[in-house]
Coordinates of C-alpha atoms in Angstrom, one line a residue:
X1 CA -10.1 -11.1 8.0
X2 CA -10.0 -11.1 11.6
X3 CA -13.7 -10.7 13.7
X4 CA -12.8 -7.1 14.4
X5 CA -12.9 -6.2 11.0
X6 CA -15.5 -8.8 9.7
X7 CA -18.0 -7.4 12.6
X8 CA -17.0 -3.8 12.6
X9 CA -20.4 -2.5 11.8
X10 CA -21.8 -4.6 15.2
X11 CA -19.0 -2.9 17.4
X12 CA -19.6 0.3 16.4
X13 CA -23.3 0.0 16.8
X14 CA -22.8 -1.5 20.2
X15 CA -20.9 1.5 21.1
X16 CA -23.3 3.8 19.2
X17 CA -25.8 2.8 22.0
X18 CA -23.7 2.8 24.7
X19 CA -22.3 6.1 23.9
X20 CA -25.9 7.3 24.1
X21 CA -27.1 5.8 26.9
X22 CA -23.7 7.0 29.0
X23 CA -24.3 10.2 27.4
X24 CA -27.7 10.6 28.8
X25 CA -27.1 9.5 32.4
X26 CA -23.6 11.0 32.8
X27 CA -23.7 14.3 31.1
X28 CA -21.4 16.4 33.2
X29 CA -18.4 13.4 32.9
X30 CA -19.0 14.0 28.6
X31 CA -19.2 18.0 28.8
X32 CA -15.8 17.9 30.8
X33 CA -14.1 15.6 28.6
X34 CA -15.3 18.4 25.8
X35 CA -13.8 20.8 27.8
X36 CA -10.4 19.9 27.0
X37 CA -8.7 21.9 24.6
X38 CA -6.4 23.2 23.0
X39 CA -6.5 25.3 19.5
X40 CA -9.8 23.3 18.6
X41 CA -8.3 20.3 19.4
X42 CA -9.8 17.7 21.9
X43 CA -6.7 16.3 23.6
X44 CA -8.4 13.1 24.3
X45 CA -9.7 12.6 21.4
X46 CA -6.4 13.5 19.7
X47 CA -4.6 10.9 21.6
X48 CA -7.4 8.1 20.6
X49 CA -7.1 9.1 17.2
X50 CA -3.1 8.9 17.3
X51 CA -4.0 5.0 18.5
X52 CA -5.8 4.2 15.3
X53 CA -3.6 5.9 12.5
X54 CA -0.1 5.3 13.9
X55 CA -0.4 1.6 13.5
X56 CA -1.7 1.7 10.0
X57 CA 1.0 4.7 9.0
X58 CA 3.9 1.9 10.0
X59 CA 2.3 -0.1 7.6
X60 CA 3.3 2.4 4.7
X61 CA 6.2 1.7 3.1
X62 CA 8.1 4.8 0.8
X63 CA 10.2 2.0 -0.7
X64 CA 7.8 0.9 -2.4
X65 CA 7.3 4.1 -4.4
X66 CA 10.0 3.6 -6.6
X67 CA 7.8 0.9 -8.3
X68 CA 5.0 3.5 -9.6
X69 CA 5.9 3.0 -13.3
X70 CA 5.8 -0.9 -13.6
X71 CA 1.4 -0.2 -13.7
X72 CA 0.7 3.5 -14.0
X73 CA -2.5 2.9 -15.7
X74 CA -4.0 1.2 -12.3
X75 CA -2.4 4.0 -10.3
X76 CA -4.0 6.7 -12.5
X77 CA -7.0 5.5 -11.6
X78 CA -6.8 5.1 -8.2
X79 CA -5.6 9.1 -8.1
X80 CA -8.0 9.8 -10.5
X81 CA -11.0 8.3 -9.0
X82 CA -10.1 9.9 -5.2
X83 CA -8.7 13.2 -6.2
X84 CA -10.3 14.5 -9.1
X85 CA -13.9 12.6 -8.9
X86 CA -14.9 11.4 -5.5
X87 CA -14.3 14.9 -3.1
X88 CA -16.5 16.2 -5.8
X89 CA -19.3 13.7 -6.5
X90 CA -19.6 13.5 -2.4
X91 CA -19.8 17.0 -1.7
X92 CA -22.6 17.4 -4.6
X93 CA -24.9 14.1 -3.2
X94 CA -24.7 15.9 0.1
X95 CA -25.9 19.2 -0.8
X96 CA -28.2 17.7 -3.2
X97 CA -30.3 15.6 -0.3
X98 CA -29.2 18.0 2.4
X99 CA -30.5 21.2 0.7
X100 CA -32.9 19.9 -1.4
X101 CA -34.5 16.4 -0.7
X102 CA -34.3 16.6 3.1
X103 CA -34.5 20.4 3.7
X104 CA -37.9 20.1 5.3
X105 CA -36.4 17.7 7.9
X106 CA -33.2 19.2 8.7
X107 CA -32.1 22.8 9.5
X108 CA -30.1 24.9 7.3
X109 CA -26.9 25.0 10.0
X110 CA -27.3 21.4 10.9
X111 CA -27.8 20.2 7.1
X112 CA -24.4 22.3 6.3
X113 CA -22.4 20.2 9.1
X114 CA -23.6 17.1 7.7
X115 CA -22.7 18.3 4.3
X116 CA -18.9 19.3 5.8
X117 CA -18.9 15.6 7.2
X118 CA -19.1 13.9 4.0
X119 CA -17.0 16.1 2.1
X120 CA -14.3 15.2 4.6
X121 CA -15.1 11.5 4.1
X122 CA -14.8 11.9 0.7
X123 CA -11.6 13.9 0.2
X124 CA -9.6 11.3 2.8
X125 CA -8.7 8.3 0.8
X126 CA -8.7 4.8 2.5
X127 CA -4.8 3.5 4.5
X128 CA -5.5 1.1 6.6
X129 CA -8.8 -1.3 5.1
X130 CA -7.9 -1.5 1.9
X131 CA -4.9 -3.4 2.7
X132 CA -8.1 -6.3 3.8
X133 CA -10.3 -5.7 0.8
X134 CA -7.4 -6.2 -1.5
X135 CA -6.8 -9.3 0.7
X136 CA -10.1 -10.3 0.1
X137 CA -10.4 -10.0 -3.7
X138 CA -7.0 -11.3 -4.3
X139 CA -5.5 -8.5 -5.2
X140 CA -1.5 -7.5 -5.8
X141 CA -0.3 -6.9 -2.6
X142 CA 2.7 -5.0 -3.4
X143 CA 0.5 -2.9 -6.0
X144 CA -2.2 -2.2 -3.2
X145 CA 1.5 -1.1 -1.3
X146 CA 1.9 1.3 -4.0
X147 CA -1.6 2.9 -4.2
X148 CA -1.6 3.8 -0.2
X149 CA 2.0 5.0 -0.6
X150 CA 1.5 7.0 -3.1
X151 CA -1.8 8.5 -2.0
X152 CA -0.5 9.4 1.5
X153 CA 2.2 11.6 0.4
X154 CA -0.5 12.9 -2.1
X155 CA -2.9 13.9 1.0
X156 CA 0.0 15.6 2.7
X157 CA -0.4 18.8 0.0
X158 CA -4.0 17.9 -1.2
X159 CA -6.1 17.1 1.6
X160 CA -5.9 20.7 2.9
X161 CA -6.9 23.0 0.2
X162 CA -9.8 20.5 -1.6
X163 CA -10.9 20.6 1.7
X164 CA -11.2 24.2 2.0
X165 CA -12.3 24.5 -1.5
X166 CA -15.3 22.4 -1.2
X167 CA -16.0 23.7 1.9
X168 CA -15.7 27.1 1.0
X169 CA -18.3 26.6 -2.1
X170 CA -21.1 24.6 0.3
X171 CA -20.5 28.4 2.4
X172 CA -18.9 26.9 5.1
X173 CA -16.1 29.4 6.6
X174 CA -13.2 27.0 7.2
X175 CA -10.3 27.9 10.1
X176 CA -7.3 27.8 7.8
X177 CA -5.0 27.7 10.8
X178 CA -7.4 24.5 12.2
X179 CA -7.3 22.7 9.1
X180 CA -4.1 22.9 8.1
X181 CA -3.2 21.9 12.0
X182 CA -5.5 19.1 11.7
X183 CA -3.0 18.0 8.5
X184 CA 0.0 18.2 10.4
X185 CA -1.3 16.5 13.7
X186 CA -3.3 13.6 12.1
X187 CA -1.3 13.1 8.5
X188 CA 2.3 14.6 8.3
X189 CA 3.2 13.3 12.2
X190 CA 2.0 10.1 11.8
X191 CA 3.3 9.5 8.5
X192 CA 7.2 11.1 10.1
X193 CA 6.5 9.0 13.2
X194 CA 5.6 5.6 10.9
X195 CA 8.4 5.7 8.7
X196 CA 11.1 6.1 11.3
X197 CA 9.3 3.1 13.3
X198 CA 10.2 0.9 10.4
X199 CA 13.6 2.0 9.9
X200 CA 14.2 1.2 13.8
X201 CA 12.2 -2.2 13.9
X202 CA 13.2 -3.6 10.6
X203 CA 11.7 -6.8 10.2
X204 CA 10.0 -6.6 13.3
X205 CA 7.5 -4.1 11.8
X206 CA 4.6 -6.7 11.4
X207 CA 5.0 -8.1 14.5
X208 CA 5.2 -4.5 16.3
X209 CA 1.6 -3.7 14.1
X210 CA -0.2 -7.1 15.6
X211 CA 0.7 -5.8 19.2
X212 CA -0.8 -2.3 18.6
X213 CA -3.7 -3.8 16.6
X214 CA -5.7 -4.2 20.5
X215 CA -5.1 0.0 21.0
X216 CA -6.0 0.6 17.3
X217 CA -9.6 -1.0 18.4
X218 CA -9.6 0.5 22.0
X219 CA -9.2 4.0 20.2
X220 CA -12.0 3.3 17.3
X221 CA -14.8 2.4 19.6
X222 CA -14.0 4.6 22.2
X223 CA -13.6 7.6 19.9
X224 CA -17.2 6.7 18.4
X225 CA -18.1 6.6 22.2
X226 CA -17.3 9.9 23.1
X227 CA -19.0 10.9 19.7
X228 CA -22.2 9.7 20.3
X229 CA -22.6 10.2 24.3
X230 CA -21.5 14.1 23.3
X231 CA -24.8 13.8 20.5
X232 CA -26.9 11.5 22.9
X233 CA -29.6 14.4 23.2
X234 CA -29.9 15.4 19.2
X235 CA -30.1 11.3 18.5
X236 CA -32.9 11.0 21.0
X237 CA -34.8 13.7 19.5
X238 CA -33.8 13.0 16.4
X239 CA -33.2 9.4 15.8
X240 CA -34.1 9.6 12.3
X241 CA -31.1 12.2 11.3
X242 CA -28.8 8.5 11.3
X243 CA -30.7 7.0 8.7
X244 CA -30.5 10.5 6.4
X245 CA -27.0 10.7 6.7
X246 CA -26.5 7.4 5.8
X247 CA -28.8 7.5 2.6
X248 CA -26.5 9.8 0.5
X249 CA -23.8 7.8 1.7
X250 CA -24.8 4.7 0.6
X251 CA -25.5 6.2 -2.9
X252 CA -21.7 7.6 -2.9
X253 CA -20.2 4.7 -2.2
X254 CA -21.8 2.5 -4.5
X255 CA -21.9 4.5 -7.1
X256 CA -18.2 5.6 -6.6
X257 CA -16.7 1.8 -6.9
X258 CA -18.7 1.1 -10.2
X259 CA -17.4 4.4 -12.0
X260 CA -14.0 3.0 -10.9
X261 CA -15.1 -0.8 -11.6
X262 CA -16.4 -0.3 -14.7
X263 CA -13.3 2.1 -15.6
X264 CA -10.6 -0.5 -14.7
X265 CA -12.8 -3.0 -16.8
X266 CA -12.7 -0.3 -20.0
X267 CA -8.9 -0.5 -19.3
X268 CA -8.7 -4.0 -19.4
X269 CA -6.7 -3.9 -16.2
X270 CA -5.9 -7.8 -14.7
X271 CA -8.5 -7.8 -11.7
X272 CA -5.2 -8.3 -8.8
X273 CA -5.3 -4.8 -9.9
X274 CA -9.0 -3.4 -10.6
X275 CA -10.6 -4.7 -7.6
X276 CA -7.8 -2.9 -5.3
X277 CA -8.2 0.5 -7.3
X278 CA -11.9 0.2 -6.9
X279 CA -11.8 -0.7 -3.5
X280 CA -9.1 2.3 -2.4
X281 CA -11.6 4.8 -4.0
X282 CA -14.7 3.9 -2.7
X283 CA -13.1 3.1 1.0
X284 CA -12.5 6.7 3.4
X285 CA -9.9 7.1 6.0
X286 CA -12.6 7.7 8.7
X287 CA -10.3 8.4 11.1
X288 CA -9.2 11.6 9.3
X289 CA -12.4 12.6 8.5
X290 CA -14.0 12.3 12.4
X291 CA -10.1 14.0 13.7
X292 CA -11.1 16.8 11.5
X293 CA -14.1 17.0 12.0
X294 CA -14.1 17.5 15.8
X295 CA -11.4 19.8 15.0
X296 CA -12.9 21.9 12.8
X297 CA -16.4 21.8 13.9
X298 CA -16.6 20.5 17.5
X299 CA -17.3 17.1 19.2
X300 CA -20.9 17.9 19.2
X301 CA -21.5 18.5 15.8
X302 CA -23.5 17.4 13.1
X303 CA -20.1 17.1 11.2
X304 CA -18.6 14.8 13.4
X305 CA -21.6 12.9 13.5
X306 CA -21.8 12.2 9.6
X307 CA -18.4 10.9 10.0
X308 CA -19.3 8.4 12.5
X309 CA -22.3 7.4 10.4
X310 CA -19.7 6.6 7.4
X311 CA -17.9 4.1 10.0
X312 CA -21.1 2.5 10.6
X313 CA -21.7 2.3 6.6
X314 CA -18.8 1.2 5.2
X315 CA -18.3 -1.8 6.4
X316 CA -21.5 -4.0 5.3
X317 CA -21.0 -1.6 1.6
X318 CA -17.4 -3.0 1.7
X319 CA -18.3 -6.6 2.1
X320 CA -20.4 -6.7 -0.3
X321 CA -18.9 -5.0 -2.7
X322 CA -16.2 -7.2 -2.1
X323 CA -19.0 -10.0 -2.8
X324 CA -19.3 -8.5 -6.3
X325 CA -15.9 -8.1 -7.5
X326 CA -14.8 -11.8 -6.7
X327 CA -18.3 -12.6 -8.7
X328 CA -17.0 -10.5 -11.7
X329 CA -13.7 -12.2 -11.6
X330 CA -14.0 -13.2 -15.2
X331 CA -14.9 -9.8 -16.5
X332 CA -11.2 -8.7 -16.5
X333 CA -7.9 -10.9 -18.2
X334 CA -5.7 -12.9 -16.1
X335 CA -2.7 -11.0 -14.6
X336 CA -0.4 -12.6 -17.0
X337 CA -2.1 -12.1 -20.1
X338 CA -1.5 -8.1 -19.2
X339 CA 2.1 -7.3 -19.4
X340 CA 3.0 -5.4 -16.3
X341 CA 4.5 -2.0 -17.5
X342 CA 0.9 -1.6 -19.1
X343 CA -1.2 -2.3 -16.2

């Protein structure tokens, strides 16, 4: 695990504050930058997103689907855990502590925003740091392969309508057109423009990934940037509104990775398998969610704010949840005493 990732949580909080101090003392130079355009879409913003998810859609390899059946009761889980219990159980915390525990301290629009920001964390499945918490628990490589394979082709068709379903029940009026742009632009396009990278490159591919790795981080931090300078005025009113975001979070992302812990345990999955399917359902891709956001919402909303909140949560959560699972090593059978069409 390299010092980006170990330190994540410091790098975005570095920028948090620089984003806010630029954003009070430069405020024309931010509402320009908003100013550009185009169906919803902020171009720059687009094009620091497209940094950060290209290089981890190389990384996906279709090949590997073919492999699905050898452990279809870790897979199950994995889809079972991010597409029929996690969109759900997020966008219930939220509305619980956003209309009901912290409705005294935060508007009815602005509570709904932050509401549509989590339920966009939790309906985008983790592709790029799972790949180091499997890494980190010692977990099946090639099966970790599988999982993001498999769920990115999933999010192609599902992301979209759970999305506007969940949405749609918190009374949120979703842009169809938006979202389903938002799919195309940040999920189908980089998937298209990944696979045919690796069919040029070859074996070259992981080379090719550590030399984009630098723009990957350029576009993370300066997105969160350009996120916070735009909110610089509600966060200094307001600091407090970062601490009730992350609450419900917290709360969704524990208690997400021990209903899929505990589950793989019940199964008697090896743990090269358990802690991966844990770790891909309680993990978001956070780069979807804040793309989406801003597109849907705007760059100065309180959606696109929760979203940058779950960047700055995740990663201490992750670590030690990580912490936990290679303390619980002994709670699940060895990887060869579970034959491997049955995991």
């Amino acid at each position: 695990m390299g010092i980006f990732e170990r330190y994540l949580s410091v790098w975005v909080g570095l920028c948090i504050i620089a984003g806010v101090l630029l954003g009070n003392l430069f405020p024309a130079a931010f509402a320009t930058v908003a100013s550009w355009e185009y169906a919803h879409v902020n171009l720059l913003v687009a094009v620091l997103i497209w940094l950060m998810i290209y290089p981890m859609m190389i990384q996906v390899d279709f090949s590997a689907i073919k492999d699905v059946g050898k452990k279809p009761k870790g897979l199950a889980l994995t889809l079972v855990i991010n597409w029929l219990i996690k969109p759900f159980t997020m966008a219930a915390i939220g509305w619980l502590f956003f209309k009901m525990f912290f409705a005294s301290w935060v508007d009815p629009q602005t509570a709904s925003e932050y509401i549509a920001g989590m339920i966009l964390l939790g309906v985008a499945p983790c592709t790029a740091m799972v790949f180091v918490w499997s890494q980190l628990t010692k977990g099946d490589p090639n099966y970790t392969l599988v999982q993001v394979s498999v769920n990115d082709i999933i999010m192609i068709f599902a992301f979209a309508p759970i999305t506007a379903f969940l949405l749609g029940v918190s009374d949120i009026t979703v842009p169809w057109e938006t979202l389903l742009l938002s799919v195309v632009l940040y999920v189908v396009l980089p998937l298209v423009a990944g696979y045919l990278t690796r069919r040029f490159l070859h074996d070259k591919v992981s080379d090719f990934v550590h030399k984009l790795k630098p723009l990957s981080v350029v576009g993370l931090l300066a997105t969160v940037v350009l996120l916070f300078g735009f909110q610089a005025e509600t966060i200094l009113a307001k600091p407090e509104q970062i601490v009730l975001i992350a609450i419900p979070l917290l709360i969704q992302t524990y208690g997400i990775f021990f209903i899929a812990y505990l589950a793989a345990k019940r199964m008697a999955l090896p743990h090269n398998v358990a802690a991966p399917a844990a770790m891909i359902g309680t993990s978001n891709f956070f780069e979807l969610a804040v793309a989406v956001a801003i597109s849907l919402f705007g760059l100065h909303s309180g959606a696109a704010l929760a979203t940058v909140v779950g960047v700055l949560v995740e990663v201490p959560v992750m670590l030690s949840l990580v912490k936990f699972a290679n303390n619980t090593r002994d709670w699940f059978p060895a990887p060869e005493s579970q034959p491997a069409t049955n995991a």
